[in-house]
Coordinates of C-alpha atoms and ligand atoms in Angstrom, one line a residue:
M1 CA 0.0 0.0 0.0
D2 CA 1.5 3.4 -0.9
V3 CA 1.7 6.3 1.4
D4 CA -1.5 8.1 2.3
F5 CA -1.3 11.6 1.0
F6 CA -3.5 12.9 3.8
A7 CA -0.8 12.0 6.3
E8 CA 1.8 14.0 4.4
K9 CA 0.0 17.3 4.2
I10 CA 1.1 20.9 4.5
L11 CA -1.0 23.7 5.9
I12 CA -0.8 27.1 4.2
L13 CA -2.0 30.0 6.3
D14 CA -3.3 32.8 4.1
F15 CA -2.4 36.4 5.0
G16 CA -4.1 37.7 1.8
S17 CA -1.5 37.5 -0.8
Q18 CA -2.6 37.3 -4.4
Y19 CA -0.1 34.5 -4.8
T20 CA -1.5 32.2 -2.0
Q21 CA -3.1 29.9 -4.5
L22 CA 0.2 29.6 -6.4
I23 CA 1.9 28.3 -3.2
A24 CA -0.7 25.6 -3.1
R25 CA -0.3 24.8 -6.8
R26 CA 3.5 24.5 -6.3
V27 CA 3.1 22.2 -3.3
R28 CA 0.7 20.0 -5.1
E29 CA 2.9 19.9 -8.1
A30 CA 5.6 18.5 -5.8
K31 CA 3.0 15.7 -5.1
I32 CA 2.2 16.9 -1.5
Y33 CA -1.3 17.5 -0.5
C34 CA -2.0 20.9 1.1
E35 CA -4.8 23.1 2.1
I36 CA -5.2 26.9 2.4
H37 CA -6.8 28.2 5.5
P38 CA -7.3 31.8 6.8
F39 CA -4.5 33.2 8.9
N40 CA -6.7 33.1 12.1
M41 CA -7.3 29.3 12.0
T42 CA -7.4 28.2 15.6
L43 CA -4.6 26.3 17.1
E44 CA -6.9 23.4 17.9
A45 CA -8.0 23.2 14.3
I46 CA -4.4 23.3 13.2
E47 CA -3.5 20.5 15.5
A48 CA -6.5 18.5 14.4
F49 CA -5.5 19.0 10.8
S50 CA -2.0 17.7 11.8
P51 CA 0.2 19.0 8.9
K52 CA 3.8 18.1 8.5
G53 CA 4.7 21.7 8.1
I54 CA 3.2 25.2 7.9
I55 CA 3.7 27.8 5.2
L56 CA 2.8 31.4 6.1
S57 CA 1.8 33.2 2.9
G58 CA 2.6 36.8 1.9
G59 CA 0.1 39.5 2.3
P60 CA -0.5 43.2 1.5
A61 CA -0.3 44.4 5.1
S62 CA 2.6 45.8 7.1
I63 CA 3.2 44.1 10.4
Y64 CA 2.7 47.6 12.0
D65 CA -0.8 48.2 10.5
T66 CA -3.4 48.5 13.3
D67 CA -5.4 45.7 11.7
A68 CA -2.4 43.6 10.6
P69 CA -3.3 39.9 10.4
F70 CA -1.7 37.8 13.1
A71 CA -1.8 34.0 13.3
D72 CA -1.9 32.2 16.6
A73 CA 1.6 32.5 18.1
G74 CA 1.2 28.9 19.3
I75 CA 2.1 27.7 15.8
F76 CA 5.7 28.1 16.8
D77 CA 5.3 25.8 19.7
L78 CA 4.0 22.8 17.8
G79 CA 7.4 21.5 17.0
M80 CA 6.5 21.8 13.3
P81 CA 8.7 23.3 10.5
V82 CA 7.4 26.8 9.5
L83 CA 8.2 28.6 6.3
G84 CA 7.3 32.3 6.2
I85 CA 7.1 33.9 2.8
C86 CA 7.4 37.7 2.6
Y87 CA 4.7 39.0 5.1
G88 CA 4.8 35.5 6.6
M89 CA 8.5 36.0 7.3
Q90 CA 8.0 39.5 8.7
F91 CA 5.2 38.2 11.0
M92 CA 7.6 35.4 12.2
T93 CA 10.3 38.0 12.8
H94 CA 8.1 40.4 14.7
L95 CA 6.5 37.7 16.8
R96 CA 9.8 36.1 17.8
G97 CA 11.5 39.3 18.8
G98 CA 13.3 40.5 15.7
V99 CA 12.9 43.9 14.1
V100 CA 11.0 44.6 10.9
A101 CA 11.9 47.9 9.3
Q102 CA 9.2 50.0 7.7
S103 CA 10.5 51.0 4.4
G104 CA 9.1 53.8 2.3
D105 CA 10.2 52.1 -0.9
R106 CA 8.6 49.1 -2.3
E107 CA 11.0 46.6 -3.8
Y108 CA 9.1 45.1 -6.7
G109 CA 10.5 42.8 -9.5
N110 CA 13.5 40.7 -10.2
A111 CA 16.4 40.8 -7.7
T112 CA 19.7 39.0 -7.5
M113 CA 20.2 37.0 -4.4
T114 CA 23.4 35.5 -3.1
I115 CA 23.2 32.3 -1.2
R116 CA 25.5 32.0 1.8
D117 CA 24.4 28.8 3.3
D118 CA 23.7 25.8 1.0
R119 CA 22.0 23.6 3.6
D120 CA 18.3 22.9 4.3
L121 CA 16.3 25.4 2.3
F122 CA 19.1 25.8 -0.3
H123 CA 20.2 22.2 -0.3
G124 CA 21.7 21.5 -3.8
F125 CA 22.4 25.2 -4.6
E126 CA 25.8 26.5 -5.3
K127 CA 27.1 28.6 -2.4
D128 CA 28.1 32.3 -3.1
A129 CA 26.5 32.0 -6.5
E130 CA 23.8 34.5 -7.6
W131 CA 20.2 33.5 -8.2
T132 CA 17.3 35.4 -9.6
V133 CA 14.3 35.8 -7.4
W134 CA 11.0 37.8 -7.4
M135 CA 10.5 40.4 -4.8
S136 CA 7.4 42.3 -3.9
H137 CA 7.6 43.9 -0.5
G138 CA 7.7 47.2 1.4
D139 CA 9.0 46.3 4.8
R140 CA 12.1 44.2 5.4
I141 CA 14.0 42.4 8.1
D142 CA 16.3 44.8 10.1
Q143 CA 17.2 42.4 12.9
M144 CA 16.6 38.7 12.9
P145 CA 15.1 37.1 16.0
E146 CA 17.4 35.3 18.3
G147 CA 18.5 31.9 17.0
F148 CA 18.2 32.9 13.4
E149 CA 20.9 33.2 10.8
A150 CA 20.8 34.8 7.4
L151 CA 21.0 32.3 4.6
A152 CA 21.0 34.7 1.6
G153 CA 21.0 38.4 0.9
S154 CA 20.2 40.7 -1.9
K155 CA 21.1 44.4 -2.5
N156 CA 17.9 45.7 -1.0
S157 CA 17.2 42.9 1.4
P158 CA 20.3 41.9 3.4
V159 CA 18.2 39.2 4.9
A160 CA 16.6 37.7 1.8
A161 CA 16.3 34.3 3.6
M162 CA 16.9 33.3 7.2
A163 CA 16.6 30.2 9.4
D164 CA 16.5 29.0 12.9
T165 CA 17.7 25.5 11.9
S166 CA 17.4 23.9 15.3
R167 CA 13.7 24.8 15.5
R168 CA 13.2 24.4 11.7
F169 CA 11.8 27.9 11.2
F170 CA 12.6 29.5 7.8
G171 CA 11.8 32.8 6.2
V172 CA 12.2 34.1 2.7
Q173 CA 11.6 37.7 1.6
F174 CA 11.1 36.7 -2.0
H175 CA 8.3 34.7 -3.6
P176 CA 9.5 31.2 -4.4
E177 CA 6.0 30.3 -5.7
V178 CA 5.9 32.6 -8.7
A179 CA 7.3 31.7 -12.1
H180 CA 9.7 34.7 -12.0
T181 CA 11.7 32.8 -9.3
P182 CA 13.1 30.1 -11.6
E183 CA 14.5 28.0 -8.8
G184 CA 11.4 28.5 -6.6
P185 CA 10.1 24.9 -7.0
K186 CA 13.5 23.6 -5.8
I187 CA 13.4 25.8 -2.7
L188 CA 9.9 24.7 -1.9
A189 CA 10.8 21.1 -2.5
N190 CA 13.7 21.4 0.0
F191 CA 11.2 22.7 2.6
L192 CA 8.8 19.9 1.9
F193 CA 11.2 17.0 1.6
H194 CA 14.4 17.9 3.4
I195 CA 12.9 19.9 6.2
C196 CA 9.3 18.6 6.7
G197 CA 10.2 15.1 5.7
C198 CA 7.2 14.7 3.5
E199 CA 7.0 11.9 1.0
P200 CA 5.5 12.6 -2.4
S201 CA 2.1 10.9 -2.2
W202 CA -0.5 13.3 -3.8
T203 CA -1.3 11.6 -7.1
M204 CA -4.7 11.6 -8.8
A205 CA -4.8 7.8 -8.6
S206 CA -4.5 8.1 -4.8
F207 CA -7.1 10.8 -4.8
V208 CA -9.5 8.6 -6.7
R209 CA -9.0 5.7 -4.4
R210 CA -9.4 7.8 -1.2
T211 CA -12.4 9.7 -2.5
V212 CA -14.2 6.6 -3.7
E213 CA -13.8 5.1 -0.2
A214 CA -14.9 8.3 1.5
M215 CA -17.9 8.7 -0.8
R216 CA -19.0 5.1 -0.1
A217 CA -18.7 5.8 3.6
Q218 CA -20.5 9.1 3.5
L219 CA -23.3 8.1 1.1
G220 CA -24.0 4.6 2.2
N221 CA -27.1 3.4 0.2
E222 CA -28.5 6.8 -0.4
R223 CA -29.5 8.1 -3.8
V224 CA -27.6 10.9 -5.3
I225 CA -28.7 13.2 -8.1
C226 CA -26.2 14.9 -10.4
G227 CA -26.8 17.5 -13.0
L228 CA -24.6 16.7 -16.0
S229 CA -23.8 19.4 -18.5
G230 CA -21.0 17.7 -20.4
G231 CA -18.5 20.2 -19.0
V232 CA -15.4 18.9 -17.3
D233 CA -16.4 19.5 -13.7
S234 CA -19.8 17.8 -13.8
S235 CA -18.5 15.0 -16.0
V236 CA -15.7 14.1 -13.6
T237 CA -18.0 14.4 -10.6
A238 CA -20.4 12.0 -12.2
V239 CA -17.9 9.4 -13.2
L240 CA -16.2 9.5 -9.8
L241 CA -19.5 9.1 -8.0
H242 CA -20.5 6.3 -10.3
E243 CA -17.3 4.5 -9.4
A244 CA -18.2 4.9 -5.8
I245 CA -21.9 4.2 -5.6
G246 CA -22.8 2.8 -9.0
D247 CA -26.5 2.7 -9.7
N248 CA -27.3 4.8 -6.7
L249 CA -26.3 7.7 -8.8
S250 CA -28.7 9.2 -11.3
C251 CA -27.7 12.0 -13.6
I252 CA -29.9 14.5 -15.3
L253 CA -29.0 16.3 -18.5
V254 CA -31.4 19.1 -19.3
D255 CA -31.3 19.9 -23.0
N256 CA -32.3 23.5 -22.9
G257 CA -32.2 23.8 -26.7
L258 CA -29.2 26.2 -26.2
L259 CA -26.4 23.6 -26.4
R260 CA -24.0 23.3 -29.2
K261 CA -24.5 21.1 -32.2
G262 CA -24.7 17.4 -31.3
E263 CA -23.7 18.1 -27.7
A264 CA -26.6 16.3 -25.9
R265 CA -26.1 13.2 -28.1
K266 CA -22.4 13.1 -27.2
V267 CA -23.0 13.3 -23.5
V268 CA -25.5 10.4 -23.8
E269 CA -22.9 8.4 -25.8
V270 CA -20.2 8.8 -23.2
F271 CA -22.1 8.5 -20.0
Q272 CA -25.0 6.2 -20.7
E273 CA -23.6 4.0 -23.4
Y274 CA -19.9 3.9 -22.4
Y275 CA -20.0 4.1 -18.6
G276 CA -23.5 2.7 -18.1
I277 CA -24.5 5.6 -15.9
D278 CA -28.2 6.0 -15.1
L279 CA -28.6 9.2 -17.2
H280 CA -31.9 10.9 -17.9
L281 CA -32.1 13.3 -20.8
V282 CA -34.8 15.9 -20.4
D283 CA -35.6 17.4 -23.8
A284 CA -36.8 20.8 -22.7
S285 CA -35.8 22.8 -25.8
E286 CA -39.4 23.9 -26.6
L287 CA -40.1 24.9 -23.1
F288 CA -36.9 27.1 -22.9
L289 CA -37.3 28.6 -26.3
G290 CA -40.9 29.3 -25.6
S291 CA -40.0 31.2 -22.4
L292 CA -37.3 33.1 -24.2
K293 CA -39.5 34.2 -27.0
G294 CA -39.2 38.0 -27.6
V295 CA -36.6 38.4 -24.8
T296 CA -33.6 40.4 -25.7
D297 CA -32.2 41.6 -22.3
P298 CA -29.1 39.5 -21.3
E299 CA -29.9 39.4 -17.6
E300 CA -33.5 38.6 -18.3
K301 CA -32.4 35.7 -20.5
R302 CA -30.1 34.4 -17.7
K303 CA -33.0 34.6 -15.1
I304 CA -35.4 32.7 -17.3
I305 CA -32.9 30.0 -18.1
G306 CA -32.0 29.6 -14.5
R307 CA -35.6 29.4 -13.4
E308 CA -36.6 26.9 -16.1
F309 CA -33.5 24.8 -15.4
I310 CA -34.5 24.5 -11.7
R311 CA -38.0 23.6 -12.7
C312 CA -37.0 20.9 -15.2
F313 CA -34.4 19.5 -12.9
E314 CA -36.7 19.3 -9.9
K315 CA -39.5 17.7 -11.9
K316 CA -37.2 15.0 -13.2
A317 CA -35.6 14.5 -9.8
A318 CA -39.0 14.0 -8.2
E319 CA -39.9 11.4 -10.9
L320 CA -36.7 9.5 -10.0
G321 CA -37.7 9.2 -6.4
S322 CA -36.2 10.0 -3.1
A323 CA -32.7 11.4 -3.4
K324 CA -30.9 12.8 -0.3
Y325 CA -27.9 14.3 -2.0
L326 CA -27.1 16.5 -4.9
A327 CA -23.7 16.2 -6.4
Q328 CA -22.0 19.3 -7.5
G329 CA -18.6 20.0 -9.3
T330 CA -17.4 22.7 -6.9
L331 CA -13.6 23.2 -7.2
Y332 CA -11.0 24.3 -4.8
P333 CA -10.6 27.9 -6.0
D334 CA -14.4 28.4 -5.2
V335 CA -13.8 26.9 -1.8
I336 CA -10.8 29.2 -1.1
E337 CA -12.7 32.2 -2.3
S338 CA -15.3 31.6 0.3
V339 CA -13.0 30.9 3.2
S340 CA -10.0 33.2 2.6
F341 CA -10.0 36.3 4.6
K342 CA -9.7 38.7 1.8
G343 CA -9.6 36.3 -1.1
P344 CA -6.7 36.2 -3.5
S345 CA -8.2 38.8 -5.8
A346 CA -11.4 40.4 -6.6
T347 CA -14.2 38.0 -7.6
I348 CA -16.0 38.8 -10.7
K349 CA -17.4 35.4 -11.4
S350 CA -20.8 34.8 -10.0
H351 CA -22.0 32.2 -12.3
H352 CA -23.3 29.0 -10.9
N353 CA -25.1 26.8 -13.3
V354 CA -27.2 25.0 -10.6
G355 CA -27.4 28.0 -8.3
G356 CA -30.2 27.7 -5.8
L357 CA -30.9 24.0 -6.5
P358 CA -29.8 22.5 -3.2
E359 CA -31.9 24.9 -1.1
V360 CA -34.9 24.6 -3.3
M361 CA -34.8 20.8 -3.3
N362 CA -33.8 20.4 0.3
L363 CA -30.9 18.2 -0.6
K364 CA -27.5 17.8 1.0
L365 CA -24.5 18.6 -1.1
V366 CA -21.8 16.2 -2.1
E367 CA -18.8 17.8 -3.7
P368 CA -16.1 15.3 -4.4
L369 CA -13.9 17.7 -6.3
R370 CA -13.8 20.5 -3.7
E371 CA -10.1 19.9 -2.9
L372 CA -9.0 20.0 -6.5
F373 CA -7.6 22.7 -8.9
K374 CA -8.9 22.6 -12.5
D375 CA -5.9 20.8 -13.9
E376 CA -6.1 18.2 -11.2
V377 CA -9.7 17.6 -12.1
R378 CA -8.6 17.0 -15.7
E379 CA -6.0 14.5 -14.5
V380 CA -8.7 12.7 -12.5
G381 CA -10.8 12.6 -15.6
I382 CA -8.0 11.0 -17.6
E383 CA -7.4 8.6 -14.6
L384 CA -11.1 7.6 -14.8
G385 CA -10.9 7.0 -18.6
L386 CA -12.9 9.9 -19.8
P387 CA -12.1 10.8 -23.4
R388 CA -9.4 13.5 -23.8
E389 CA -11.8 15.6 -25.9
L390 CA -14.1 15.9 -23.0
V391 CA -11.5 16.4 -20.3
M392 CA -9.8 19.2 -22.2
R393 CA -13.0 20.8 -23.2
Q394 CA -13.1 24.6 -23.1
P395 CA -15.5 26.2 -20.7
F396 CA -19.1 26.7 -21.9
P397 CA -21.5 28.9 -20.1
G398 CA -24.6 27.5 -18.4
P399 CA -27.0 29.7 -20.4
G400 CA -25.3 28.3 -23.5
L401 CA -25.8 29.9 -26.9
A402 CA -28.5 32.2 -25.5
I403 CA -25.8 34.7 -24.4
R404 CA -24.0 34.4 -27.7
I405 CA -27.1 35.4 -29.7
L406 CA -27.5 39.1 -29.3
G407 CA -31.1 40.0 -29.5
E408 CA -33.9 37.5 -29.8
I409 CA -33.3 33.8 -29.7
T410 CA -35.2 32.1 -32.6
P411 CA -34.8 28.6 -34.0
E412 CA -33.4 30.1 -37.2
R413 CA -30.8 32.3 -35.4
L414 CA -29.8 29.3 -33.2
S415 CA -29.3 27.2 -36.2
I416 CA -27.1 29.9 -37.8
L417 CA -25.0 30.2 -34.7
R418 CA -24.6 26.4 -34.3
E419 CA -23.3 26.0 -37.8
A420 CA -20.9 28.8 -37.4
D421 CA -19.7 27.6 -34.0
V422 CA -18.9 24.1 -35.4
I423 CA -16.6 25.8 -38.0
V424 CA -14.8 28.0 -35.5
L425 CA -14.1 25.0 -33.2
D426 CA -13.1 22.8 -36.1
E427 CA -10.6 25.3 -37.6
I428 CA -9.2 26.1 -34.2
K429 CA -8.6 22.4 -33.6
I430 CA -7.1 21.8 -37.0
A431 CA -4.7 24.7 -36.3
G432 CA -3.7 22.9 -33.0
L433 CA -5.0 25.8 -30.9
Y434 CA -7.9 24.3 -29.1
E435 CA -6.0 23.4 -25.9
K436 CA -3.8 26.5 -26.1
V437 CA -6.5 29.1 -26.0
W438 CA -9.0 29.5 -23.2
Q439 CA -12.1 29.7 -25.3
S440 CA -13.0 30.0 -29.0
F441 CA -16.5 30.5 -30.2
A442 CA -18.9 32.3 -32.5
V443 CA -21.4 35.1 -31.6
L444 CA -24.4 36.1 -33.7
L445 CA -24.8 39.9 -33.9
P446 CA -28.2 41.6 -34.1
V447 CA -27.4 43.5 -37.2
R448 CA -27.5 42.8 -40.9
T449 CA -25.0 44.0 -43.4
V450 CA -24.9 44.4 -47.2
G451 CA -22.9 42.0 -49.2
V452 CA -22.7 40.6 -52.7
M453 CA -22.9 37.0 -53.7
G454 CA -22.6 36.2 -57.4
D455 CA -24.4 39.1 -59.0
E456 CA -26.8 39.5 -56.2
R457 CA -27.0 42.0 -53.4
T458 CA -27.3 40.3 -50.0
Y459 CA -28.5 41.7 -46.7
E460 CA -27.6 39.2 -44.0
H461 CA -26.2 38.3 -40.6
V462 CA -22.8 39.0 -39.1
I463 CA -20.9 36.5 -37.0
A464 CA -18.2 37.7 -34.6
V465 CA -15.4 35.3 -33.7
R466 CA -14.2 35.4 -30.2
V467 CA -10.9 33.7 -29.2
V468 CA -9.3 34.5 -25.9
D469 CA -6.3 33.6 -23.8
S470 CA -6.7 33.5 -20.1
L471 CA -5.5 31.7 -17.0
D472 CA -8.7 31.8 -14.9
A473 CA -11.3 33.8 -16.8
M474 CA -10.9 36.7 -14.4
T475 CA -8.8 38.6 -17.0
A476 CA -8.4 37.6 -20.6
D477 CA -6.7 38.9 -23.7
W478 CA -7.9 38.4 -27.3
S479 CA -5.9 35.7 -28.9
K480 CA -3.4 36.6 -31.7
I481 CA -4.3 33.6 -33.8
P482 CA -2.7 33.5 -37.2
Y483 CA -4.4 35.5 -40.0
Q484 CA -4.6 32.3 -42.1
V485 CA -6.7 30.7 -39.4
M486 CA -9.0 33.7 -39.2
G487 CA -9.2 33.6 -43.0
R488 CA -10.2 30.0 -43.1
I489 CA -12.8 30.5 -40.4
S490 CA -14.3 33.4 -42.3
N491 CA -14.3 31.7 -45.7
R492 CA -15.9 28.6 -44.4
I493 CA -18.6 30.4 -42.5
I494 CA -19.5 32.7 -45.3
N495 CA -19.5 30.0 -47.9
S496 CA -21.4 27.4 -46.0
V497 CA -23.6 29.0 -43.3
K498 CA -26.7 30.2 -45.0
G499 CA -27.7 33.7 -43.9
V500 CA -24.3 35.0 -43.0
N501 CA -22.3 37.4 -45.3
R502 CA -19.8 38.9 -42.9
V503 CA -17.4 37.7 -40.2
V504 CA -15.5 39.9 -37.8
Y505 CA -12.9 39.2 -35.1
D506 CA -13.3 40.5 -31.6
I507 CA -10.1 42.3 -30.4
S508 CA -11.2 43.3 -27.0
S509 CA -9.6 42.3 -23.7
K510 CA -11.2 41.6 -20.3
P511 CA -11.4 44.1 -18.6
P512 CA -13.0 46.2 -19.8
S513 CA -14.9 43.8 -22.0
T514 CA -16.0 40.4 -20.8
I515 CA -15.4 37.1 -22.5
E516 CA -19.0 36.4 -23.4
W517 CA -20.8 39.1 -25.3
E518 CA -23.8 39.2 -22.9
Ligands
XMP1 P1 -17.3 36.6 -18.7 O1 -18.2 36.7 -19.9 O2 -17.9 37.0 -17.4 O3 -17.0 35.0 -18.6 O4 -15.9 37.2 -18.9 C1 -16.1 34.5 -17.7 C2 -16.2 32.9 -17.9 O5 -17.4 32.5 -17.4 C3 -18.2 31.9 -18.4 N1 -19.6 32.4 -18.2 C4 -20.6 31.7 -17.6 N2 -20.6 30.5 -17.1 N3 -22.9 30.8 -16.5 C5 -21.8 30.0 -16.6 O6 -21.8 28.9 -16.2 C6 -22.9 32.1 -17.0 O7 -24.0 32.8 -16.9 C7 -21.7 32.6 -17.6 N4 -21.4 33.7 -18.2 C8 -20.1 33.6 -18.5 C9 -17.6 32.4 -19.7 O8 -17.8 31.4 -20.7 C10 -16.1 32.5 -19.3 O9 -15.5 31.2 -19.3

């Protein structure tokens, strides 16, 4: 039996840095399980969590601010290794009797650091050599606490890294978690493996094993309902639960008539025919399109779709009998957003496809992916044998094509958009860009333009093509795809989609635009 990842975990206390999630990413990439908790987590809770080491994140505050975040000082008496990063290091210094100097100047950007001690944190590094690190701080360490020694220095931060080796307390002024610190992963790995003595154990295979067991224990013989959209998160949730509880899982796919071409069919093929999951397809196209008739306001569209979705879902669930649980594909970033004390960055996203469902239906939630980042979910999907095409799928909004048809949604306009959308995706795939860009899709505009086809004047629809690069959908840039690819998309749409005589490319970034047009 291999090592249980849950016995090898690291606790990250969040002091509000925009990089806290990155620390977690790096730790997980080193195959160590970790969780982010708010800085004020109680000592009892920390002891109950029982990590092998603690990382104190950076944060925007100065230790001298009146409302500066302080963790429980007891963390230094647990006998556990602690690594303080930036503010975390300053907090450690302040608390242990050192002096943090308030500095008027912010040091921000690349810095050159000289390592003076090549043990522990800098195990495997060349002594006295220079290393590039990323700094972003105002205050700095003026006097280290008793028992600490400087391990490295830079021009602006004489104590760029420090340690009390006997107690296994470490501090770094720079950010090892960001890509601008090229050797950052090695430094973090030294903390995890050499200092905390963790063993790499966080793999998606181990996650699947543990989660399947945990789900069986939690759910017993109860029935679970899962809304399946064909997106990555709900797909992986469904397959994982199916692995755990088999036929006690029932999935519902509501075809709202706003899906892309052939999408509902594909979901049925994979989940019902391949996995043998109890899947119920509710064809509600007419109902949705009926309710959306004449509606042009984007928010109104969203509300109607949300309402009808809940209605359809509830009705089907009632037909299926008494379920106690609703499965949802909540991911770790959503969990962190709701527990972090300030959150890593401003939240713009407020979309939840099944928002309101659990309350309305009086169901308990089961969220097997709530510990995972998106790329980990994809790995789990691969582990469970889901087709790569599905696992690597670009995000698709809950309200579907409704928010990509500007103006009224009619069967004719839906059909135009569906055909154009197939072409955009097809050409993006042919060009090898599908997994490189964040999203690529077509939008149908509410205007007509004049064109000429053969000898005839035309007066027809315009399709906008939207391709964006992004890391998390919070910000996005329009993608600089090759002109040839744009050209092929445009030619194919105009030549084969009846009713379209013009194609334009959207060159707006988010902010101030958004990814979707509505
Ligand atoms: P925006 O348009 O806000 O989109 O820049 C950010 C990301 O969220 C998706 N999106 C939605 N997803 N329901 C969803 O489930 C929605 O109402 C919704 N609106 C936008 C969008 O596709 C992008 O990935």
